[in-house]
Amino acid sequence: GENVGLHLPTLSVQEGDNSIINCAYSNSASDYFIWYKQESGKGPQFIIDIRSNMDKRQGQRVTVLLNKTVKHLSLQIAATQPGDSAVYFCAENTHRPPNNFNKFYFGSGTKLNVKP
Amino acid sequence: GAGVSQSPSNKVTEKGKDVELRCDPISGHTALYWYRQSLGQGLEFLIYFQGNSAPDKSGLPSDRFSAERTGGSVSTLTIQRTQQEDSAVYLCASSLGQEKNIQYFGAGTRLSVL
């Protein structure tokens, strides 16, 4: 399978600070990326996505940056709150024939701890 | 329904028994996925359905694992002769099956094989 990994398995930040979670991917043909948030005992929840024809996309308090040159993806969370504490996964997707379906490869995740 | 529903939420079974895990996707979602998540790990792809057919079964770890989907809706993942290494959270996701394919996940079934 594809190798989608994370630089930091755990990240601790102070409430109110900005958080940056990083992800590396190996398939240069990947054209679509998603960040998911998984709280304890729950399934992953969609946060934000980005296509390969973009290098930045912003949502509410979150920004995803894509650097295709070095195959690197990051998730920035502004003014981190205790409710942001969770495991964050990046997932990459490549449209491959003949099935051409959206098979995602997930990284192992980064645990974000927000200290009050 | 409003979201992806999985049942049971927890299942404890004895080694050697068969188990069935159920997934009820979001109404109208044609694509359905099964993943396995071991403690502290990422998501391991198991199988994908488009409608009732499964074009990709490559992730099923052994022939003890099978899945079916009927009526383009509910899916059942069956594990026969369970082993302790099968213990994990089994997650189901569904999507519209279109090009930009956000998958929506259920809360998962936590399987414990004693």
Coordinates of N, CA and C in Angstrom, one line a residue:
Chain A
G1 N 0.8 -1.2 0.0 CA 0.0 0.0 0.0 C 0.9 1.2 0.0
E2 N 0.2 2.4 0.0 CA 0.9 3.6 0.0 C 1.4 3.9 1.4
N3 N 2.4 4.7 1.5 CA 3.0 5.1 2.7 C 2.6 6.5 3.1
V4 N 1.7 6.6 4.0 CA 1.3 8.0 4.5 C 1.6 8.0 5.9
G5 N 2.6 8.8 6.3 CA 3.0 8.8 7.7 C 3.0 10.2 8.3
L6 N 3.2 10.3 9.6 CA 3.2 11.5 10.3 C 4.5 11.7 10.9
H7 N 5.0 13.0 11.0 CA 6.3 13.2 11.6 C 6.2 13.1 13.1
L8 N 5.1 13.6 13.8 CA 5.0 13.6 15.2 C 3.8 12.8 15.7
P9 N 4.1 11.7 16.4 CA 3.0 10.9 16.9 C 2.2 11.6 18.0
T10 N 2.7 12.4 18.8 CA 2.0 13.2 19.8 C 2.4 14.6 19.8
L11 N 1.5 15.5 20.1 CA 1.7 16.9 20.1 C 0.9 17.5 21.3
S12 N 1.7 18.2 22.2 CA 1.0 18.9 23.3 C 1.1 20.4 23.1
V13 N 0.0 21.1 23.2 CA 0.0 22.5 23.1 C -0.8 23.2 24.2
Q14 N -0.5 24.4 24.4 CA -1.3 25.2 25.4 C -2.5 25.7 24.7
E15 N -3.6 25.7 25.5 CA -4.9 26.3 25.0 C -4.6 27.7 24.5
G16 N -5.1 28.0 23.3 CA -5.0 29.3 22.8 C -3.8 29.4 21.8
D17 N -2.9 28.5 21.9 CA -1.8 28.5 20.9 C -2.3 27.9 19.6
N18 N -1.4 28.1 18.6 CA -1.7 27.4 17.3 C -1.0 26.1 17.2
S19 N -1.7 25.1 16.6 CA -1.1 23.8 16.4 C -0.8 23.5 15.0
I20 N 0.2 22.8 14.7 CA 0.6 22.3 13.4 C 0.8 20.8 13.4
I21 N 0.1 20.1 12.6 CA 0.2 18.7 12.5 C 0.7 18.4 11.1
N22 N 1.7 17.6 11.0 CA 2.4 17.3 9.7 C 2.1 15.9 9.2
C23 N 2.2 15.7 7.9 CA 2.0 14.4 7.3 C 2.8 14.4 6.1
A24 N 3.5 13.2 5.8 CA 4.2 13.0 4.6 C 3.5 11.9 3.8
Y25 N 3.5 12.0 2.5 CA 3.0 10.9 1.7 C 4.0 10.6 0.6
S26 N 3.8 9.4 0.1 CA 4.9 8.9 -0.8 C 4.5 8.8 -2.3
N27 N 3.2 8.9 -2.6 CA 2.7 8.7 -3.9 C 2.5 10.1 -4.6
S28 N 3.4 10.4 -5.5 CA 3.3 11.7 -6.2 C 2.1 11.8 -7.1
A29 N 1.4 10.7 -7.3 CA 0.2 10.7 -8.2 C -1.0 11.0 -7.3
S30 N -0.9 11.0 -6.0 CA -2.1 11.3 -5.2 C -2.6 12.7 -5.5
D31 N -3.9 12.8 -5.7 CA -4.5 14.1 -6.1 C -5.5 14.6 -5.2
Y32 N -5.8 14.0 -4.1 CA -6.8 14.5 -3.2 C -6.4 14.0 -1.7
F33 N -6.6 14.9 -0.8 CA -6.2 14.7 0.6 C -7.2 15.2 1.5
I34 N -7.4 14.4 2.6 CA -8.3 14.8 3.6 C -7.7 14.7 5.0
W35 N -8.1 15.6 5.8 CA -7.7 15.5 7.3 C -9.0 15.1 8.0
Y36 N -8.8 14.1 8.9 CA -9.9 13.6 9.8 C -9.5 13.8 11.2
K37 N -10.5 14.0 12.1 CA -10.3 14.1 13.5 C -11.0 13.0 14.1
Q38 N -10.4 12.3 15.1 CA -11.0 11.2 15.7 C -10.9 11.3 17.2
E39 N -12.1 11.5 17.8 CA -12.2 11.6 19.3 C -12.3 10.2 19.9
S40 N -12.0 10.1 21.1 CA -12.0 8.8 21.8 C -13.4 8.2 21.7
G41 N -13.4 6.9 21.2 CA -14.7 6.2 21.1 C -15.5 6.5 19.9
K42 N -15.0 7.4 19.0 CA -15.8 7.8 17.9 C -15.1 7.5 16.6
G43 N -15.9 7.5 15.5 CA -15.3 7.3 14.2 C -14.6 8.6 13.7
P44 N -13.7 8.5 12.8 CA -13.1 9.8 12.2 C -14.1 10.7 11.6
Q45 N -13.9 12.0 11.8 CA -14.8 13.0 11.4 C -14.0 13.9 10.4
F46 N -14.6 14.2 9.3 CA -14.0 15.0 8.2 C -13.8 16.4 8.8
I47 N -12.6 17.0 8.5 CA -12.2 18.3 8.9 C -12.1 19.2 7.7
I48 N -11.2 18.9 6.8 CA -11.0 19.7 5.6 C -10.3 18.9 4.6
D49 N -10.5 19.2 3.3 CA -9.8 18.5 2.2 C -9.1 19.5 1.3
I50 N -8.3 18.9 0.5 CA -7.6 19.8 -0.5 C -7.2 18.9 -1.7
R51 N -7.4 19.5 -2.9 CA -7.0 18.8 -4.1 C -5.6 19.2 -4.5
S52 N -5.0 18.4 -5.3 CA -3.6 18.6 -5.6 C -3.3 19.9 -6.5
N53 N -4.4 20.5 -7.0 CA -4.2 21.7 -7.8 C -4.2 22.9 -7.0
M54 N -4.2 22.7 -5.6 CA -4.2 23.8 -4.7 C -3.0 23.6 -3.7
D55 N -2.5 24.7 -3.1 CA -1.5 24.5 -2.1 C -1.9 25.0 -0.8
K56 N -3.1 25.6 -0.7 CA -3.6 26.0 0.6 C -5.1 26.1 0.5
R57 N -5.7 25.7 1.7 CA -7.2 25.8 1.8 C -7.5 26.1 3.2
Q58 N -8.4 27.1 3.4 CA -8.8 27.5 4.8 C -10.2 27.1 5.1
G59 N -10.4 26.7 6.4 CA -11.7 26.5 6.9 C -11.9 27.3 8.2
Q60 N -12.8 26.9 9.0 CA -13.0 27.6 10.2 C -11.9 27.2 11.2
R61 N -11.0 28.1 11.5 CA -9.9 27.9 12.4 C -8.9 26.9 11.9
V62 N -9.1 26.3 10.8 CA -8.2 25.3 10.3 C -7.7 25.7 8.9
T63 N -6.4 25.4 8.6 CA -5.8 25.6 7.3 C -5.0 24.4 6.9
V64 N -5.2 23.9 5.7 CA -4.4 22.8 5.2 C -3.4 23.4 4.2
L65 N -2.2 23.0 4.3 CA -1.2 23.3 3.3 C -0.6 22.1 2.6
L66 N -0.5 22.2 1.3 CA 0.0 21.1 0.6 C 1.3 21.5 -0.2
N67 N 2.3 20.8 0.0 CA 3.6 21.0 -0.7 C 3.9 19.8 -1.5
K68 N 3.5 19.8 -2.8 CA 3.7 18.6 -3.7 C 5.1 18.4 -4.0
T69 N 6.0 19.4 -3.9 CA 7.4 19.2 -4.2 C 8.0 18.2 -3.3
V70 N 7.7 18.3 -2.0 CA 8.3 17.5 -1.0 C 7.3 16.5 -0.5
K71 N 6.1 16.4 -1.1 CA 5.0 15.5 -0.7 C 4.7 15.6 0.8
H72 N 4.3 16.8 1.2 CA 4.1 17.1 2.6 C 2.8 17.8 2.7
L73 N 2.1 17.5 3.8 CA 0.7 18.0 4.0 C 0.8 18.5 5.5
S74 N 0.2 19.6 5.8 CA 0.1 20.0 7.2 C -1.3 20.5 7.5
L75 N -1.7 20.4 8.8 CA -3.0 20.9 9.3 C -2.6 21.9 10.3
Q76 N -3.1 23.2 10.2 CA -2.9 24.2 11.2 C -4.2 24.5 11.8
I77 N -4.2 24.5 13.2 CA -5.4 24.8 13.9 C -5.1 26.1 14.7
A78 N -5.8 27.1 14.5 CA -5.6 28.4 15.2 C -6.3 28.4 16.5
A79 N -5.7 29.0 17.5 CA -6.3 29.2 18.8 C -6.9 27.9 19.3
T80 N -6.0 26.9 19.5 CA -6.4 25.6 19.9 C -7.2 25.6 21.2
Q81 N -8.3 24.8 21.1 CA -9.2 24.7 22.3 C -9.1 23.3 22.9
P82 N -9.5 23.1 24.1 CA -9.6 21.7 24.7 C -10.4 20.7 23.8
G83 N -11.4 21.2 23.2 CA -12.2 20.4 22.3 C -11.5 19.9 21.1
D84 N -10.3 20.4 20.8 CA -9.5 20.0 19.7 C -8.7 18.8 20.0
S85 N -8.7 18.4 21.3 CA -7.9 17.2 21.7 C -8.5 16.0 21.0
A86 N -7.7 15.3 20.3 CA -8.1 14.1 19.5 C -6.9 13.6 18.8
V87 N -7.1 12.5 18.0 CA -6.1 12.0 17.1 C -6.5 12.5 15.7
Y88 N -5.5 13.0 15.0 CA -5.7 13.6 13.6 C -5.0 12.7 12.6
F89 N -5.8 12.3 11.6 CA -5.3 11.5 10.5 C -5.3 12.3 9.2
C90 N -4.2 12.1 8.4 CA -4.3 12.5 7.0 C -4.5 11.3 6.2
A91 N -5.2 11.5 5.1 CA -5.5 10.4 4.2 C -5.3 10.9 2.7
E92 N -4.7 10.1 1.9 CA -4.4 10.4 0.6 C -5.2 9.5 -0.3
N93 N -5.5 10.0 -1.5 CA -6.3 9.3 -2.5 C -5.8 9.5 -3.9
T94 N -5.8 8.5 -4.6 CA -5.4 8.5 -6.0 C -6.4 7.8 -6.8
H95 N -6.9 8.5 -7.9 CA -7.8 7.8 -8.8 C -7.0 6.9 -9.7
R96 N -7.2 5.6 -9.5 CA -6.5 4.6 -10.3 C -7.4 3.8 -11.1
P97 N -7.1 3.7 -12.4 CA -7.9 2.8 -13.2 C -7.5 1.4 -12.9
P98 N -8.2 0.3 -13.2 CA -9.5 0.4 -13.8 C -10.7 0.8 -12.9
N99 N -10.5 0.6 -11.6 CA -11.6 0.8 -10.7 C -11.9 2.3 -10.6
N100 N -10.8 3.1 -10.5 CA -10.9 4.5 -10.5 C -11.7 5.0 -9.3
F101 N -11.6 4.3 -8.2 CA -12.5 4.7 -7.1 C -11.6 5.3 -6.0
N102 N -12.2 5.9 -5.1 CA -11.5 6.7 -4.1 C -11.1 5.8 -2.9
K103 N -9.9 5.1 -3.1 CA -9.3 4.3 -2.0 C -8.4 5.2 -1.3
F104 N -8.6 5.4 0.0 CA -7.8 6.3 0.8 C -6.8 5.5 1.6
Y105 N -5.6 6.0 1.7 CA -4.6 5.5 2.6 C -4.4 6.4 3.8
F106 N -4.5 5.8 4.9 CA -4.5 6.7 6.1 C -3.1 6.5 6.8
G107 N -2.7 7.6 7.4 CA -1.5 7.6 8.3 C -1.8 7.0 9.6
S108 N -0.8 6.9 10.5 CA -1.1 6.3 11.8 C -1.6 7.3 12.8
G109 N -1.6 8.6 12.5 CA -2.3 9.5 13.3 C -1.3 10.3 14.2
T110 N -1.7 11.5 14.6 CA -1.0 12.3 15.6 C -2.0 12.6 16.7
K111 N -1.6 12.4 17.9 CA -2.5 12.7 19.0 C -2.2 14.1 19.5
L112 N -3.2 14.9 19.5 CA -3.1 16.3 19.9 C -3.6 16.4 21.4
N113 N -2.8 16.9 22.3 CA -3.2 17.2 23.7 C -3.2 18.7 23.9
V114 N -4.4 19.2 24.3 CA -4.5 20.6 24.5 C -4.5 20.8 26.0
K115 N -3.5 21.5 26.5 CA -3.4 21.8 28.0 C -4.1 23.1 28.4
P116 N -5.0 23.0 29.4 CA -5.7 24.2 29.7 C -4.9 25.2 30.4
Chain B
G1 N -30.6 7.2 7.3 CA -30.5 7.9 8.5 C -29.6 9.1 8.5
A2 N -29.4 9.8 9.6 CA -28.6 11.0 9.6 C -27.1 10.7 9.4
G3 N -26.7 9.6 9.9 CA -25.3 9.3 9.8 C -25.1 7.8 9.6
V4 N -23.9 7.3 9.5 CA -23.6 5.9 9.4 C -23.8 5.3 10.7
S5 N -24.5 4.2 10.7 CA -24.8 3.5 12.0 C -24.2 2.1 11.9
Q6 N -23.5 1.7 13.0 CA -22.9 0.4 13.1 C -23.5 -0.3 14.4
S7 N -23.6 -1.6 14.2 CA -24.0 -2.4 15.4 C -23.4 -3.8 15.3
P8 N -23.1 -4.4 16.5 CA -23.2 -3.7 17.8 C -22.1 -2.7 18.0
S9 N -22.2 -1.9 19.0 CA -21.1 -1.0 19.3 C -19.9 -1.7 20.0
N10 N -20.3 -2.8 20.7 CA -19.2 -3.6 21.3 C -19.6 -5.1 21.2
K11 N -18.6 -5.9 20.9 CA -18.9 -7.3 20.8 C -17.7 -8.1 21.5
V12 N -18.1 -8.9 22.4 CA -17.1 -9.8 23.1 C -17.5 -11.2 22.7
T13 N -16.5 -11.9 22.2 CA -16.7 -13.3 21.7 C -15.6 -14.2 22.1
E14 N -15.8 -15.5 22.0 CA -14.8 -16.4 22.3 C -14.0 -16.8 21.1
K15 N -12.8 -17.1 21.2 CA -12.0 -17.6 20.1 C -12.7 -18.8 19.4
G16 N -12.7 -18.7 18.1 CA -13.3 -19.8 17.3 C -14.8 -19.5 16.9
K17 N -15.4 -18.6 17.6 CA -16.8 -18.2 17.2 C -16.8 -17.3 16.0
D18 N -18.0 -17.3 15.3 CA -18.2 -16.4 14.2 C -18.9 -15.2 14.7
V19 N -18.6 -14.0 14.1 CA -19.3 -12.8 14.4 C -19.7 -12.1 13.1
E20 N -20.8 -11.3 13.3 CA -21.3 -10.5 12.2 C -21.4 -9.1 12.7
L21 N -20.8 -8.2 11.9 CA -20.9 -6.8 12.2 C -21.7 -6.1 11.1
R22 N -22.5 -5.1 11.5 CA -23.5 -4.5 10.6 C -23.2 -3.1 10.4
C23 N -23.4 -2.6 9.2 CA -23.2 -1.2 8.8 C -24.4 -0.7 8.0
D24 N -25.0 0.4 8.5 CA -26.1 1.0 7.8 C -25.6 2.4 7.3
P25 N -25.4 2.5 6.0 CA -24.8 3.8 5.5 C -25.8 4.9 5.5
I26 N -25.2 6.1 5.1 CA -26.1 7.2 4.9 C -26.9 7.0 3.7
S27 N -28.2 7.3 3.8 CA -29.1 7.1 2.7 C -28.6 7.8 1.4
G28 N -28.6 7.0 0.3 CA -28.2 7.6 -1.0 C -26.7 7.5 -1.3
H29 N -25.9 7.0 -0.3 CA -24.5 6.8 -0.5 C -24.3 5.5 -1.2
T30 N -23.7 5.5 -2.4 CA -23.5 4.3 -3.1 C -22.2 3.5 -2.7
A31 N -21.3 4.2 -2.2 CA -20.0 3.6 -1.8 C -20.0 3.3 -0.3
L32 N -19.4 2.1 0.0 CA -19.4 1.7 1.4 C -18.0 1.1 1.6
Y33 N -17.4 1.4 2.7 CA -16.0 0.9 3.0 C -16.0 0.3 4.4
W34 N -15.2 -0.7 4.6 CA -14.9 -1.3 5.9 C -13.4 -1.1 6.1
Y35 N -13.1 -0.7 7.4 CA -11.7 -0.5 7.8 C -11.6 -1.2 9.2
R36 N -10.3 -1.5 9.5 CA -10.0 -2.1 10.8 C -9.0 -1.1 11.5
Q37 N -9.2 -0.9 12.8 CA -8.3 0.0 13.5 C -7.9 -0.7 14.8
S38 N -6.6 -1.1 14.9 CA -6.1 -1.6 16.1 C -5.7 -0.5 17.0
L39 N -5.6 -0.8 18.3 CA -5.4 0.2 19.3 C -4.2 1.1 19.0
G40 N -4.4 2.4 18.9 CA -3.4 3.4 18.7 C -2.8 3.4 17.3
Q41 N -3.5 2.7 16.4 CA -3.0 2.6 15.0 C -3.9 3.4 14.0
G42 N -3.5 3.4 12.8 CA -4.3 4.1 11.8 C -5.3 3.1 11.2
L43 N -5.9 3.5 10.2 CA -7.0 2.7 9.6 C -6.5 1.8 8.5
E44 N -6.8 0.5 8.6 CA -6.4 -0.5 7.7 C -7.6 -0.8 6.8
F45 N -7.5 -0.6 5.5 CA -8.6 -0.8 4.5 C -8.9 -2.3 4.4
L46 N -10.1 -2.7 4.4 CA -10.5 -4.1 4.3 C -11.2 -4.3 2.9
I47 N -12.3 -3.6 2.7 CA -13.1 -3.9 1.5 C -13.9 -2.7 1.1
Y48 N -14.2 -2.6 -0.1 CA -15.0 -1.4 -0.6 C -16.1 -2.0 -1.5
F49 N -17.3 -1.4 -1.3 CA -18.5 -1.7 -2.2 C -18.9 -0.5 -3.0
Q50 N -19.2 -0.7 -4.2 CA -19.9 0.3 -5.1 C -21.2 -0.4 -5.4
G51 N -22.3 0.1 -4.9 CA -23.6 -0.6 -5.0 C -23.4 -1.9 -4.2
N52 N -23.8 -3.0 -4.8 CA -23.8 -4.3 -4.2 C -22.5 -5.1 -4.5
S53 N -21.7 -4.5 -5.4 CA -20.5 -5.3 -5.8 C -19.3 -4.7 -5.1
A54 N -18.3 -5.6 -5.0 CA -17.1 -5.3 -4.3 C -15.9 -5.3 -5.2
P55 N -15.6 -4.2 -5.9 CA -14.5 -4.2 -6.8 C -13.1 -4.4 -6.2
D56 N -13.0 -4.2 -4.9 CA -11.7 -4.3 -4.2 C -11.9 -5.0 -2.9
K57 N -11.4 -6.2 -2.8 CA -11.4 -7.0 -1.6 C -10.0 -7.2 -1.1
S58 N -9.1 -6.4 -1.6 CA -7.7 -6.7 -1.4 C -7.2 -6.6 0.1
G59 N -8.0 -5.9 0.8 CA -7.6 -5.7 2.2 C -8.1 -6.7 3.2
L60 N -8.9 -7.6 2.8 CA -9.4 -8.7 3.7 C -8.2 -9.5 4.1
P61 N -7.9 -9.6 5.4 CA -6.7 -10.3 5.9 C -6.6 -11.8 5.7
S62 N -7.7 -12.5 5.6 CA -7.7 -13.9 5.4 C -9.1 -14.3 4.8
D63 N -9.2 -15.6 4.5 CA -10.5 -16.1 4.0 C -11.5 -16.3 5.1
R64 N -11.1 -16.0 6.3 CA -12.1 -16.0 7.4 C -13.0 -14.8 7.4
F65 N -12.5 -13.8 6.6 CA -13.2 -12.5 6.5 C -14.0 -12.4 5.2
S66 N -15.3 -12.0 5.3 CA -16.1 -11.8 4.2 C -17.1 -10.7 4.4
A67 N -17.6 -10.1 3.4 CA -18.5 -9.1 3.5 C -19.5 -9.1 2.4
E68 N -20.7 -8.7 2.7 CA -21.7 -8.5 1.6 C -22.5 -7.3 1.8
R69 N -23.1 -6.9 0.7 CA -24.0 -5.7 0.8 C -25.2 -6.0 -0.1
T70 N -26.4 -5.8 0.5 CA -27.6 -6.1 -0.2 C -28.5 -4.8 -0.4
G71 N -29.1 -4.7 -1.5 CA -30.0 -3.6 -1.8 C -29.3 -2.3 -1.9
G72 N -28.0 -2.3 -2.1 CA -27.2 -1.1 -2.2 C -27.2 -0.3 -0.9
S73 N -27.5 -1.0 0.2 CA -27.6 -0.3 1.5 C -26.8 -1.0 2.6
V74 N -27.4 -1.7 3.4 CA -26.8 -2.3 4.6 C -25.7 -3.3 4.2
S75 N -24.6 -3.3 4.9 CA -23.5 -4.2 4.7 C -23.3 -5.0 6.0
T76 N -22.8 -6.3 5.8 CA -22.4 -7.1 6.9 C -21.0 -7.6 6.7
L77 N -20.2 -7.4 7.7 CA -18.8 -8.0 7.7 C -18.9 -9.2 8.6
T78 N -18.5 -10.3 8.1 CA -18.5 -11.6 8.9 C -17.1 -12.1 9.1
I79 N -16.8 -12.4 10.3 CA -15.5 -13.0 10.6 C -15.8 -14.4 11.2
Q80 N -15.2 -15.4 10.5 CA -15.4 -16.8 10.9 C -14.3 -17.2 11.8
R81 N -14.6 -18.1 12.7 CA -13.5 -18.7 13.6 C -12.6 -17.6 14.1
T82 N -13.1 -16.7 14.8 CA -12.4 -15.5 15.3 C -11.1 -16.0 16.1
Q83 N -10.1 -15.1 15.9 CA -8.8 -15.3 16.6 C -8.6 -14.0 17.4
Q84 N -7.7 -14.2 18.4 CA -7.4 -13.0 19.3 C -6.9 -11.8 18.5
E85 N -6.1 -12.1 17.4 CA -5.6 -11.0 16.7 C -6.6 -10.2 15.9
D86 N -7.9 -10.8 15.8 CA -9.0 -10.1 15.2 C -9.5 -8.9 16.0
S87 N -9.1 -8.9 17.3 CA -9.6 -7.9 18.2 C -9.2 -6.5 17.7
A88 N -10.1 -5.6 17.5 CA -9.9 -4.3 17.0 C -11.2 -3.6 16.9
V89 N -11.1 -2.3 16.5 CA -12.4 -1.6 16.2 C -12.6 -1.7 14.7
Y90 N -13.8 -2.1 14.3 CA -14.1 -2.2 12.9 C -15.0 -1.0 12.5
L91 N -14.5 -0.2 11.6 CA -15.1 1.0 11.2 C -15.7 0.9 9.8
C92 N -16.9 1.5 9.6 CA -17.6 1.5 8.3 C -17.7 3.0 7.9
A93 N -17.6 3.2 6.6 CA -17.7 4.6 6.1 C -18.6 4.5 4.8
S94 N -19.2 5.5 4.5 CA -20.0 5.6 3.2 C -19.7 6.9 2.6
S95 N -19.9 6.9 1.3 CA -19.7 8.2 0.5 C -20.6 8.2 -0.7
L96 N -20.7 9.3 -1.4 CA -21.5 9.4 -2.5 C -20.9 8.7 -3.7
G97 N -19.7 8.3 -3.6 CA -19.1 7.5 -4.7 C -18.7 8.3 -5.9
Q98 N -18.6 9.6 -5.7 CA -18.3 10.5 -6.8 C -16.8 10.9 -6.7
E99 N -16.4 11.7 -7.6 CA -14.9 12.0 -7.7 C -14.3 12.6 -6.4
K100 N -15.0 13.6 -5.9 CA -14.5 14.1 -4.6 C -15.3 13.4 -3.6
N101 N -14.6 12.5 -2.9 CA -15.3 11.4 -2.2 C -15.0 11.5 -0.7
I102 N -15.7 12.4 0.0 CA -15.5 12.4 1.4 C -16.3 11.2 2.0
Q103 N -15.5 10.5 2.8 CA -16.1 9.4 3.5 C -16.6 9.8 4.9
Y104 N -17.8 9.3 5.2 CA -18.4 9.6 6.5 C -18.4 8.3 7.3
F105 N -17.8 8.4 8.5 CA -17.6 7.2 9.3 C -18.7 7.0 10.4
G106 N -18.9 5.7 10.7 CA -19.7 5.4 11.8 C -18.8 5.3 13.1
A107 N -19.4 5.1 14.2 CA -18.6 5.1 15.5 C -17.8 3.8 15.7
G108 N -18.1 2.8 14.8 CA -17.3 1.6 14.9 C -17.9 0.5 15.8
T109 N -17.5 -0.7 15.6 CA -17.8 -1.9 16.5 C -16.4 -2.3 17.1
R110 N -16.4 -2.3 18.4 CA -15.2 -2.7 19.1 C -15.4 -4.2 19.4
L111 N -14.5 -5.0 18.7 CA -14.5 -6.5 18.8 C -13.4 -6.9 19.8
S112 N -13.8 -7.7 20.7 CA -12.8 -8.3 21.7 C -13.0 -9.8 21.6
V113 N -11.9 -10.5 21.2 CA -11.9 -12.0 21.1 C -11.1 -12.5 22.3
L114 N -11.8 -13.3 23.1 CA -11.1 -13.8 24.3 C -10.5 -15.1 24.1

